[in-house]
Short mmCIF file of C-alpha atoms in Angstrom, two decimals:
data_model
loop_
_atom_site.label_atom_id
_atom_site.label_comp_id
_atom_site.label_asym_id
_atom_site.label_seq_id
_atom_site.Cartn_x
_atom_site.Cartn_y
_atom_site.Cartn_z
CA MET A 1 62.33 309.14 -31.29
CA GLN A 2 59.80 311.79 -32.32
CA LEU A 3 57.92 312.23 -35.56
CA HIS A 4 56.74 315.76 -36.43
CA ILE A 5 54.64 316.55 -39.50
CA SER A 6 54.29 320.17 -40.56
CA PRO A 7 50.75 321.64 -40.78
CA SER A 8 51.13 322.03 -44.51
CA MET A 9 51.94 318.29 -44.86
CA ARG A 10 54.99 319.25 -46.96
CA SER A 11 57.77 318.23 -44.51
CA ILE A 12 58.38 315.53 -41.90
CA THR A 13 60.98 316.00 -39.13
CA ILE A 14 62.40 312.97 -37.29
CA SER A 15 64.42 313.76 -34.14
CA SER A 16 66.06 311.65 -31.45
CA SER A 17 68.19 312.33 -28.39
CA GLY A 18 71.46 310.41 -28.06
CA ASN A 19 73.26 309.17 -24.98
CA ASN A 20 75.54 312.20 -24.98
CA GLY A 21 72.63 314.63 -24.51
CA PHE A 22 72.68 316.03 -28.05
CA ILE A 23 69.60 316.00 -30.24
CA ASP A 24 69.86 314.58 -33.78
CA SER A 25 67.22 315.58 -36.28
CA MET A 26 66.43 314.90 -39.90
CA LYS A 27 63.97 316.87 -42.01
CA ILE A 28 62.32 315.34 -45.06
CA LYS A 29 60.52 317.48 -47.62
CA VAL A 30 57.62 315.94 -49.45
CA ALA A 31 57.22 316.73 -53.12
CA ALA A 32 53.92 317.98 -54.45
CA ARG A 33 51.30 315.32 -55.29
CA HIS A 34 48.04 315.37 -57.15
CA ILE A 35 46.24 313.66 -54.23
CA SER A 36 45.56 315.13 -50.82
CA TYR A 37 48.34 314.56 -48.34
CA ARG A 38 45.78 314.34 -45.60
CA THR A 39 44.16 311.42 -47.45
CA LEU A 40 47.53 309.75 -47.88
CA PHE A 41 48.24 310.14 -44.21
CA HIS A 42 44.95 308.56 -43.20
CA THR A 43 45.58 305.69 -45.62
CA ILE A 44 49.00 305.02 -44.10
CA LEU A 45 47.48 304.98 -40.62
CA ILE A 46 44.73 302.54 -41.61
CA LEU A 47 47.19 300.19 -43.32
CA ALA A 48 49.54 300.41 -40.34
CA PHE A 49 46.63 299.34 -38.16
CA LEU A 50 45.26 296.49 -40.34
CA LEU A 51 48.38 294.79 -41.68
CA PRO A 52 49.59 293.41 -38.31
CA PHE A 53 46.18 291.81 -37.76
CA VAL A 54 46.22 290.22 -41.22
CA PHE A 55 49.68 288.87 -40.57
CA ILE A 56 48.71 287.43 -37.17
CA LEU A 57 45.52 285.78 -38.47
CA THR A 58 47.34 284.29 -41.45
CA ALA A 59 49.99 282.90 -39.13
CA LEU A 60 47.29 281.32 -36.96
CA VAL A 61 45.76 279.58 -39.98
CA THR A 62 49.14 278.18 -40.94
CA LEU A 63 49.93 276.97 -37.41
CA GLU A 64 46.54 275.46 -36.64
CA GLY A 65 46.11 273.54 -39.92
CA VAL A 66 42.66 271.98 -40.15
CA ASN A 67 41.79 272.00 -36.45
CA LYS A 68 38.47 273.43 -35.39
CA CYS A 69 38.57 277.17 -34.83
CA SER A 70 36.62 279.76 -32.89
CA SER A 71 34.61 282.34 -34.80
CA PHE A 72 37.46 284.85 -34.46
CA ASP A 73 40.04 282.37 -35.74
CA CYS A 74 37.74 281.35 -38.59
CA LEU A 75 37.55 284.96 -39.64
CA GLY A 76 41.31 284.90 -40.07
CA ARG A 77 41.11 281.66 -42.02
CA ARG A 78 38.61 283.10 -44.40
CA LEU A 79 40.08 286.56 -44.84
CA GLY A 80 43.80 285.83 -44.51
CA PRO A 81 44.19 283.47 -47.49
CA ARG A 82 41.99 285.67 -49.66
CA LEU A 83 44.00 288.79 -48.81
CA LEU A 84 47.17 286.87 -49.63
CA GLY A 85 45.75 285.45 -52.85
CA ARG A 86 45.22 281.89 -51.59
CA VAL A 87 41.88 280.05 -52.13
CA ASP A 88 40.80 276.65 -50.59
CA ASP A 89 40.02 274.26 -53.47
CA SER A 90 39.08 271.23 -51.29
CA GLY A 91 35.33 271.75 -51.75
CA ARG A 92 35.66 271.82 -55.53
CA LEU A 93 37.90 268.74 -55.48
CA VAL A 94 35.35 266.80 -53.42
CA LYS A 95 32.58 267.73 -55.83
CA ASP A 96 34.70 266.63 -58.77
CA PHE A 97 35.40 263.30 -57.07
CA TYR A 98 31.70 262.74 -56.39
CA LYS A 99 31.06 263.36 -60.05
CA ILE A 100 33.67 260.77 -61.05
CA LEU A 101 32.25 258.22 -58.61
CA ASN A 102 28.77 258.68 -60.06
CA GLN A 103 30.15 258.17 -63.56
CA VAL A 104 31.84 254.83 -62.76
CA LYS A 105 29.26 253.30 -60.41
CA ASN A 106 27.15 251.86 -63.23
CA GLU A 107 29.97 250.86 -65.56
CA GLU A 108 30.31 247.13 -66.20
CA ILE A 109 33.37 245.52 -64.67
CA PRO A 110 35.04 243.25 -67.26
CA ASP A 111 35.44 239.58 -66.39
CA GLY A 112 38.94 238.60 -65.41
CA VAL A 113 40.08 242.14 -64.64
CA LYS A 114 43.18 242.02 -62.47
CA LEU A 115 42.60 243.83 -59.20
CA PRO A 116 45.13 244.88 -56.55
CA ALA A 117 45.14 242.67 -53.46
CA SER A 118 44.94 245.56 -51.01
CA PHE A 119 44.56 249.31 -50.77
CA ASN A 120 48.33 249.71 -50.42
CA HIS A 121 48.81 247.80 -53.67
CA LEU A 122 46.26 250.06 -55.30
CA VAL A 123 48.14 253.19 -54.19
CA SER A 124 51.39 251.65 -55.42
CA GLU A 125 49.86 250.88 -58.82
CA MET A 126 48.53 254.43 -59.03
CA LYS A 127 52.01 255.81 -58.59
CA ASN A 128 53.62 253.36 -60.98
CA ASN A 129 50.97 253.50 -63.72
CA GLN A 130 49.98 257.13 -63.16
CA TYR A 131 46.24 256.38 -62.92
CA ASP A 132 43.89 259.28 -63.42
CA ALA A 133 41.08 259.90 -60.92
CA ARG A 134 38.52 258.02 -63.05
CA THR A 135 40.67 254.87 -63.27
CA PHE A 136 41.35 255.04 -59.54
CA ALA A 137 37.62 255.29 -58.75
CA PHE A 138 36.82 252.38 -61.10
CA MET A 139 39.48 250.12 -59.57
CA LEU A 140 38.38 251.05 -56.06
CA ARG A 141 34.75 250.17 -56.87
CA ALA A 142 35.77 246.83 -58.41
CA MET A 143 37.86 245.98 -55.33
CA MET A 144 35.02 246.82 -52.94
CA GLU A 145 32.48 244.74 -54.87
CA LYS A 146 34.87 241.80 -54.92
CA LEU A 147 35.40 242.04 -51.16
CA GLU A 148 31.64 242.28 -50.58
CA ARG A 149 31.11 239.09 -52.57
CA GLU A 150 33.83 237.27 -50.69
CA ILE A 151 32.46 238.39 -47.31
CA ARG A 152 28.96 237.31 -48.31
CA GLU A 153 30.16 233.90 -49.52
CA SER A 154 32.17 233.35 -46.35
CA LYS A 155 29.13 234.29 -44.24
CA PHE A 156 26.95 231.71 -46.03
CA ALA A 157 29.73 229.12 -45.65
CA GLU A 158 29.95 229.92 -41.94
CA LEU A 159 26.18 229.46 -41.58
CA MET A 160 26.33 226.11 -43.39
CA ASN A 161 29.20 224.90 -41.18
CA LYS A 162 27.29 226.02 -38.09
CA HIS A 163 24.21 224.16 -39.32
CA PHE A 164 26.19 220.94 -39.78
CA ALA A 165 27.80 221.38 -36.36
CA ALA A 166 24.39 221.88 -34.74
CA SER A 167 22.93 218.83 -36.50
CA SER A 168 25.77 216.47 -35.64
CA ILE A 169 26.43 214.60 -32.40
CA PRO A 170 29.67 215.60 -30.65
CA LYS A 171 32.14 212.78 -30.21
CA SER A 172 32.10 213.15 -26.42
CA ILE A 173 28.30 212.85 -26.15
CA HIS A 174 28.31 209.86 -28.52
CA CYS A 175 31.00 208.32 -26.32
CA LEU A 176 28.83 208.85 -23.23
CA SER A 177 25.88 207.10 -24.83
CA LEU A 178 27.98 204.12 -25.99
CA ARG A 179 29.73 203.62 -22.64
CA LEU A 180 26.46 203.81 -20.71
CA THR A 181 24.81 201.38 -23.13
CA ASP A 182 27.68 198.95 -22.61
CA GLU A 183 27.31 199.45 -18.85
CA TYR A 184 23.63 198.52 -19.11
CA SER A 185 24.52 195.13 -20.57
CA SER A 186 27.34 194.37 -18.14
CA ASN A 187 26.31 195.97 -14.84
CA ALA A 188 23.23 194.80 -12.96
CA HIS A 189 23.04 198.09 -11.05
CA ALA A 190 22.64 199.94 -14.37
CA ARG A 191 19.57 197.77 -15.06
CA THR A 192 17.92 198.57 -11.75
CA GLN A 193 14.21 199.19 -12.16
CA LEU A 194 13.29 202.89 -12.47
CA PRO A 195 11.68 203.86 -10.26
CA SER A 196 11.90 201.28 -7.49
CA PRO A 197 8.76 199.13 -7.16
CA GLU A 198 7.63 200.92 -3.98
CA PHE A 199 7.49 204.23 -5.90
CA LEU A 200 5.52 202.98 -8.90
CA PRO A 201 2.16 204.24 -7.58
CA LEU A 202 3.56 207.76 -7.45
CA LEU A 203 3.93 207.80 -11.24
CA SER A 204 0.20 208.45 -11.49
CA ASP A 205 -0.30 210.36 -8.23
CA ASN A 206 -1.67 213.81 -9.14
CA SER A 207 -0.63 215.28 -5.79
CA TYR A 208 2.97 215.22 -7.09
CA HIS A 209 4.51 217.60 -9.62
CA HIS A 210 4.98 215.69 -12.86
CA PHE A 211 7.51 216.74 -15.51
CA VAL A 212 7.70 215.26 -19.02
CA LEU A 213 10.96 215.30 -20.99
CA SER A 214 11.37 213.76 -24.46
CA THR A 215 15.02 213.45 -25.59
CA ASP A 216 17.80 211.21 -26.88
CA ASN A 217 20.53 213.38 -25.31
CA ILE A 218 21.64 211.81 -22.02
CA LEU A 219 23.86 214.71 -20.95
CA ALA A 220 21.15 217.29 -21.66
CA ALA A 221 18.56 215.21 -19.79
CA SER A 222 20.84 215.01 -16.76
CA VAL A 223 21.16 218.82 -16.67
CA VAL A 224 17.40 219.34 -16.92
CA VAL A 225 16.70 216.89 -14.08
CA THR A 226 19.57 218.09 -11.86
CA SER A 227 18.75 221.80 -12.28
CA THR A 228 15.05 221.15 -11.57
CA VAL A 229 15.74 219.20 -8.40
CA GLN A 230 18.39 221.59 -7.08
CA SER A 231 16.17 224.63 -7.73
CA SER A 232 13.05 223.14 -6.18
CA LEU A 233 11.74 223.94 -2.72
CA LYS A 234 9.92 220.60 -2.75
CA PRO A 235 12.26 218.15 -4.55
CA ASP A 236 10.60 215.17 -2.83
CA ARG A 237 7.37 216.05 -4.70
CA ILE A 238 8.97 215.85 -8.17
CA VAL A 239 8.36 213.02 -10.64
CA PHE A 240 10.21 213.02 -13.97
CA HIS A 241 8.89 211.04 -16.94
CA ILE A 242 11.74 210.77 -19.48
CA ILE A 243 10.87 209.41 -22.93
CA THR A 244 13.66 208.40 -25.31
CA ASP A 245 14.12 206.35 -28.46
CA LYS A 246 15.02 202.68 -28.61
CA LYS A 247 18.73 203.16 -29.39
CA THR A 248 19.23 205.53 -26.43
CA TYR A 249 17.02 203.75 -23.90
CA ALA A 250 19.73 201.51 -22.36
CA GLY A 251 22.20 204.39 -21.94
CA MET A 252 19.56 206.75 -20.54
CA HIS A 253 18.37 204.10 -18.08
CA SER A 254 21.96 203.41 -17.00
CA TRP A 255 22.65 207.06 -16.25
CA PHE A 256 19.66 207.61 -13.95
CA ALA A 257 20.03 204.16 -12.35
CA LEU A 258 23.67 204.88 -11.47
CA ASN A 259 23.07 208.60 -10.73
CA PRO A 260 19.71 208.81 -8.92
CA ALA A 261 18.15 212.27 -8.64
CA SER A 262 17.00 211.71 -5.05
CA PRO A 263 14.73 212.68 -3.48
CA ALA A 264 12.96 213.15 -6.86
CA ILE A 265 11.57 210.14 -8.73
CA VAL A 266 12.70 209.43 -12.31
CA GLU A 267 10.99 207.14 -14.82
CA VAL A 268 12.74 206.31 -18.11
CA LYS A 269 10.70 204.78 -20.94
CA GLY A 270 11.51 204.09 -24.56
CA VAL A 271 9.11 204.90 -27.36
CA HIS A 272 8.91 201.18 -28.05
CA GLN A 273 7.49 200.59 -24.55
CA PHE A 274 4.31 202.61 -25.14
CA ASP A 275 1.52 200.36 -26.39
CA TRP A 276 -0.44 203.37 -27.63
CA LEU A 277 2.28 204.51 -30.09
CA THR A 278 1.26 202.37 -33.05
CA ARG A 279 1.24 203.15 -36.76
CA GLU A 280 -2.53 203.36 -36.62
CA ASN A 281 -2.44 206.11 -33.99
CA VAL A 282 0.37 208.15 -35.57
CA PRO A 283 -0.03 207.65 -39.34
CA VAL A 284 0.99 211.19 -40.24
CA LEU A 285 4.26 210.99 -38.34
CA GLU A 286 4.99 207.63 -39.94
CA ALA A 287 4.56 209.33 -43.31
CA VAL A 288 6.79 212.21 -42.25
CA GLU A 289 9.64 209.91 -41.28
CA ASN A 290 9.44 207.83 -44.47
CA HIS A 291 8.60 210.49 -47.08
CA ASN A 292 11.59 210.68 -49.44
CA GLY A 293 11.00 214.30 -50.35
CA ILE A 294 10.95 215.29 -46.70
CA ARG A 295 14.07 213.29 -45.90
CA ASP A 296 15.89 214.95 -48.79
CA TYR A 297 14.75 218.34 -47.56
CA TYR A 298 16.16 217.78 -44.07
CA HIS A 299 19.18 215.59 -44.84
CA GLY A 300 20.07 216.66 -48.38
CA ASN A 301 22.15 219.43 -49.91
CA HIS A 302 20.89 222.69 -48.42
CA ILE A 303 22.75 224.81 -50.97
CA ALA A 304 21.52 223.08 -54.14
CA GLY A 305 18.69 225.03 -55.70
CA ALA A 306 19.05 227.90 -53.27
CA ASN A 307 19.40 231.36 -54.78
CA LEU A 308 21.88 232.87 -52.35
CA SER A 309 22.05 236.14 -54.27
CA ASP A 310 18.36 236.67 -53.58
CA THR A 311 18.46 236.26 -49.82
CA THR A 312 20.20 237.68 -46.77
CA PRO A 313 22.43 235.74 -44.35
CA ARG A 314 19.83 236.27 -41.63
CA ARG A 315 17.04 234.74 -43.74
CA PHE A 316 19.32 231.91 -44.82
CA ALA A 317 20.18 231.17 -41.17
CA SER A 318 16.49 231.08 -40.33
CA LYS A 319 15.81 228.64 -43.20
CA LEU A 320 18.68 226.41 -42.12
CA GLN A 321 17.41 226.32 -38.56
CA ALA A 322 13.99 225.25 -39.88
CA ARG A 323 15.68 222.36 -41.71
CA SER A 324 17.09 220.72 -38.63
CA PRO A 325 16.64 216.91 -38.88
CA LYS A 326 15.13 216.87 -35.38
CA TYR A 327 11.89 218.21 -36.88
CA ILE A 328 11.13 214.84 -38.49
CA SER A 329 11.96 212.90 -35.34
CA LEU A 330 9.10 211.17 -33.57
CA LEU A 331 10.58 212.28 -30.23
CA ASN A 332 10.01 215.89 -31.25
CA HIS A 333 6.34 215.27 -32.05
CA LEU A 334 5.53 213.18 -28.97
CA ARG A 335 4.37 216.25 -27.05
CA ILE A 336 1.11 216.23 -29.00
CA TYR A 337 0.33 212.76 -27.55
CA ILE A 338 0.99 213.48 -23.86
CA PRO A 339 -2.67 212.99 -22.80
CA GLU A 340 -2.65 209.50 -24.37
CA LEU A 341 0.81 208.57 -23.08
CA PHE A 342 -0.08 209.50 -19.49
CA PRO A 343 -3.80 208.75 -19.22
CA ASN A 344 -3.87 208.94 -15.41
CA LEU A 345 -2.28 212.40 -15.06
CA ASP A 346 -4.25 215.64 -14.87
CA LYS A 347 -1.53 218.28 -15.16
CA VAL A 348 2.14 218.16 -16.26
CA VAL A 349 4.95 220.55 -17.08
CA PHE A 350 6.59 219.79 -20.41
CA LEU A 351 10.28 220.67 -20.78
CA ASP A 352 12.62 220.67 -23.76
CA ASP A 353 16.06 219.14 -23.27
CA ASP A 354 17.88 222.43 -23.92
CA VAL A 355 16.53 224.26 -20.87
CA VAL A 356 17.97 224.97 -17.43
CA ILE A 357 15.75 225.41 -14.37
CA GLN A 358 16.87 228.21 -12.04
CA HIS A 359 13.86 228.68 -9.73
CA ASP A 360 11.29 226.53 -7.97
CA LEU A 361 8.57 225.59 -10.50
CA SER A 362 5.95 224.33 -8.05
CA PRO A 363 3.91 227.60 -8.36
CA LEU A 364 3.14 226.60 -11.97
CA TRP A 365 0.67 224.01 -10.66
CA GLU A 366 -1.20 226.81 -8.85
CA ILE A 367 -1.75 228.90 -12.00
CA ASP A 368 -5.40 229.09 -12.99
CA LEU A 369 -5.43 228.33 -16.72
CA GLN A 370 -9.08 229.44 -16.85
CA GLY A 371 -10.19 226.34 -18.67
CA LYS A 372 -7.39 226.52 -21.24
CA VAL A 373 -5.10 223.60 -22.08
CA ASN A 374 -1.68 225.16 -22.58
CA GLY A 375 0.00 227.66 -20.25
CA ALA A 376 2.75 229.25 -22.36
CA VAL A 377 4.81 232.42 -22.69
CA GLU A 378 3.80 234.60 -25.63
CA THR A 379 6.64 235.57 -27.96
CA CYS A 380 5.29 238.79 -29.49
CA LYS A 381 5.86 241.05 -26.49
CA GLY A 382 9.02 241.91 -24.60
CA GLU A 383 12.14 244.05 -24.46
CA ASP A 384 14.15 241.76 -26.75
CA GLU A 385 12.87 242.69 -30.22
CA TRP A 386 14.72 239.82 -31.91
CA VAL A 387 13.47 236.97 -29.70
CA MET A 388 10.13 238.37 -28.53
CA SER A 389 8.72 239.61 -31.83
CA LYS A 390 7.13 236.48 -33.26
CA HIS A 391 3.67 236.48 -34.85
CA LEU A 392 2.00 233.84 -37.01
CA LYS A 393 3.38 235.54 -40.13
CA ASN A 394 6.85 234.49 -38.95
CA TYR A 395 5.92 230.80 -39.24
CA PHE A 396 3.37 230.45 -42.04
CA ASN A 397 3.17 231.11 -45.77
CA PHE A 398 0.21 233.49 -45.98
CA SER A 399 0.23 233.37 -49.76
CA HIS A 400 -1.28 229.90 -49.44
CA PRO A 401 -5.10 230.23 -49.62
CA LEU A 402 -5.81 227.83 -46.72
CA ILE A 403 -3.43 229.67 -44.42
CA ALA A 404 -4.73 233.08 -45.48
CA LYS A 405 -8.33 231.94 -44.91
CA ASN A 406 -7.85 230.39 -41.47
CA MET A 407 -5.02 232.36 -39.84
CA ASP A 408 -4.38 235.95 -38.75
CA PRO A 409 -0.80 236.99 -39.65
CA ASP A 410 -0.63 239.43 -36.72
CA GLU A 411 -1.80 236.96 -34.10
CA CYS A 412 0.71 236.50 -31.30
CA ALA A 413 2.76 233.30 -31.25
CA TRP A 414 3.77 231.37 -28.13
CA ALA A 415 6.73 229.21 -27.19
CA TYR A 416 7.33 225.52 -26.68
CA GLY A 417 10.01 224.41 -24.22
CA MET A 418 8.35 225.11 -20.86
CA ASN A 419 4.59 224.57 -20.91
CA ILE A 420 2.07 223.72 -18.25
CA PHE A 421 -0.53 221.37 -19.76
CA ASP A 422 -3.97 220.69 -18.26
CA LEU A 423 -4.42 217.15 -19.56
CA HIS A 424 -7.94 216.85 -18.20
CA ALA A 425 -9.05 219.85 -20.30
CA TRP A 426 -6.95 218.65 -23.26
CA ARG A 427 -8.81 215.33 -23.44
CA ASN A 428 -12.05 217.23 -24.04
CA THR A 429 -10.71 218.89 -27.21
CA ASN A 430 -9.85 217.82 -30.76
CA ILE A 431 -6.29 219.24 -30.60
CA ARG A 432 -4.61 216.02 -31.74
CA GLU A 433 -7.03 215.54 -34.64
CA THR A 434 -6.53 219.16 -35.75
CA TYR A 435 -2.77 218.68 -35.57
CA HIS A 436 -2.95 215.56 -37.78
CA SER A 437 -5.34 217.20 -40.23
CA TRP A 438 -3.11 220.19 -40.88
CA MET A 439 0.00 218.01 -41.08
CA LYS A 440 -1.70 216.04 -43.86
CA GLU A 441 -2.64 219.23 -45.70
CA ASN A 442 0.92 220.48 -45.52
CA LEU A 443 2.25 217.19 -46.87
CA LYS A 444 -0.24 217.37 -49.74
CA SER A 445 0.91 220.90 -50.56
CA ASN A 446 4.55 219.73 -50.64
CA LEU A 447 5.39 221.68 -47.47
CA THR A 448 4.27 225.02 -48.96
CA MET A 449 2.14 226.00 -45.94
CA TRP A 450 5.07 225.89 -43.53
CA LYS A 451 8.34 224.08 -43.26
CA LEU A 452 8.08 221.10 -40.94
CA GLY A 453 8.45 221.49 -37.22
CA THR A 454 6.31 221.00 -34.15
CA LEU A 455 5.45 224.63 -33.45
CA PRO A 456 3.56 225.69 -36.64
CA PRO A 457 0.96 222.88 -36.56
CA SER A 458 0.69 223.34 -32.78
CA LEU A 459 -0.02 227.06 -33.23
CA ILE A 460 -3.03 225.97 -35.30
CA ALA A 461 -4.11 223.00 -33.15
CA PHE A 462 -3.92 224.94 -29.85
CA LYS A 463 -5.74 227.98 -31.26
CA GLY A 464 -8.12 229.20 -28.55
CA HIS A 465 -6.61 226.83 -25.98
CA VAL A 466 -3.57 228.87 -24.81
CA HIS A 467 -3.38 230.82 -21.56
CA PRO A 468 -0.49 233.36 -21.50
CA ILE A 469 1.79 233.14 -18.47
CA ASP A 470 4.37 235.57 -17.11
CA PRO A 471 7.58 235.72 -19.26
CA PHE A 472 9.53 235.29 -16.02
CA TRP A 473 8.82 231.57 -16.27
CA HIS A 474 10.47 231.07 -19.66
CA MET A 475 13.33 233.06 -21.22
CA LEU A 476 14.16 232.15 -24.82
CA GLY A 477 16.93 232.81 -27.33
CA LEU A 478 20.10 231.68 -25.56
CA GLY A 479 20.95 229.40 -28.48
CA TYR A 480 20.89 232.00 -31.23
CA GLN A 481 21.23 235.39 -29.55
CA ASN A 482 24.79 236.37 -28.68
CA ASN A 483 23.85 239.65 -26.98
CA THR A 484 21.41 238.15 -24.48
CA ASN A 485 21.16 240.29 -21.35
CA ILE A 486 23.02 238.47 -18.57
CA GLU A 487 21.02 240.09 -15.77
CA SER A 488 17.78 238.93 -17.40
CA VAL A 489 19.22 235.40 -17.67
CA LYS A 490 20.01 235.36 -13.95
CA LYS A 491 16.45 236.37 -13.03
CA ALA A 492 14.54 233.94 -15.28
CA ALA A 493 12.98 230.79 -13.84
CA VAL A 494 13.71 228.73 -16.96
CA ILE A 495 16.33 229.66 -19.55
CA HIS A 496 16.02 228.08 -22.99
CA TYR A 497 18.95 227.50 -25.35
CA ASN A 498 16.65 227.26 -28.37
CA GLY A 499 18.59 227.73 -31.58
CA GLN A 500 21.71 226.18 -33.05
CA SER A 501 24.27 227.23 -30.43
CA LYS A 502 23.53 224.60 -27.80
CA PRO A 503 25.67 224.83 -24.65
CA TRP A 504 27.07 221.29 -25.15
CA LEU A 505 28.39 222.22 -28.62
CA GLU A 506 31.60 224.07 -29.41
CA ILE A 507 29.52 226.68 -31.26
CA GLY A 508 27.70 227.53 -28.01
CA PHE A 509 28.13 231.06 -26.68
CA GLU A 510 30.95 231.10 -24.14
CA HIS A 511 29.39 233.70 -21.82
CA LEU A 512 26.06 231.81 -21.66
CA ARG A 513 27.48 228.29 -21.28
CA PRO A 514 28.29 228.51 -17.52
CA PHE A 515 24.57 228.70 -16.68
CA TRP A 516 24.34 225.18 -18.14
CA THR A 517 27.70 223.61 -17.21
CA LYS A 518 27.20 224.36 -13.50
CA TYR A 519 24.78 221.41 -13.45
CA VAL A 520 27.14 218.94 -15.19
CA ASN A 521 28.76 216.47 -12.80
CA TYR A 522 32.34 216.60 -14.06
CA SER A 523 33.52 214.29 -11.28
CA ASN A 524 31.49 211.43 -12.77
CA ASP A 525 33.70 208.71 -14.30
CA PHE A 526 31.68 208.50 -17.52
CA ILE A 527 31.82 212.28 -17.98
CA ARG A 528 35.58 212.30 -17.33
CA ASN A 529 36.41 209.31 -19.52
CA CYS A 530 34.50 210.78 -22.47
CA HIS A 531 36.36 214.11 -22.04
CA ILE A 532 33.14 216.09 -21.94
CA LEU A 533 34.89 218.71 -19.82
CA ASP A 534 37.48 219.17 -22.59
CA SER A 535 34.89 219.49 -25.35
CA VAL A 536 32.76 222.15 -23.70
#
């Protein structure tokens, strides 16, 4: 086909050749116009060139939907709809919705308003009741606020339940104590002297490595002793001094008499067997145990009087942890009397009952404390910002004038749980008297300086007597930090399950518990019969 336009632009001839060899032609005459035919021709050519592109770009927009586009495709998206008379109203709709949300965010929600149970119910109600956008936004806000309240209340309830679980004694551990106590009364082997008479002189031999453990938890004590002995390069140089209360003494003695930690030496003594621990020597602690206000604080209703709307779950959890009944136990405060309880020893390592020993600790005795009393890990430095970020301001009420006058809020704190004590240097200080003095002041102030516990008064009493040691020796936080780094746990010499989630409790963290359970003797008859394997 051929298209021929005459020079005068007044006729157009279209010709084509058929299959039979003949040529067909058609001539069209163009009527006179007021505009230039040359202009018309150029216009037709331009339109013929542009319209296919507009069509293609518009088709691309339709096919691609809202997917991301290249700059060329986006040109079609922007120009195509406009050329075809279509305009995107989504931006305006979003702005209108923002405006509606701002209008309803401060409106008061009436009491007793009936709210849909779920988003699907809300959509269904919209369709059935033909809600306008304002009503929809109001109902959505009311639903979200209700859910936030419910989540917050359930979080506080969870924290309370966790607190009660942490403060209670599991049935299996109670069973273990009762069975071992019964064994003490009926089995002569369970009453065997600890240690044997020939080893008694070693209890005050300073060439041995002496460990002090104060606890009423038989299972926990067994793990501490077993892990220390198994991790030691010199287990025959270890002497353990275990202090317990009167009700647990028989069971504790039975366990270590029937399950000796050879070649280490173990001594078990009850608080009642120390002549030095009299009311005259520990008057403050006697007051702590018998003060009704204090007992109510630690054993009473932890929700009553608490303004939960004015606190966060994290702060509430911290307050609950500070109200653990163990803080008014004499066993927990005995550490301040170690120089008096062991007058013939020069240096000891003090361990909490919720630790596991993973490396040989004999190098601790070689650390030069530079005349200080307490070798401890500082808790204001380290990669873990949650565990290793503690300063004095985290423990004390600096709005109290005595605290503000005598303490620096930014001073670094240190940790109990694995401490090397130079008892010879300690006896030349007034640490115990300072401890008692500040305990009395806190009691007078109705516990407004700090909430009871052994660490706050110790931070004051040991001020100027602490020598920082390498954090390798003591890793904290396994009892309240779920995201503890496993590789760091494996490398640490001592791991500490400080916090509520003890490894012997059901609320313990499953991935951290094996570091503790590996030292539990599950083949032991008492362990099996009390179903401790089942409970943990």
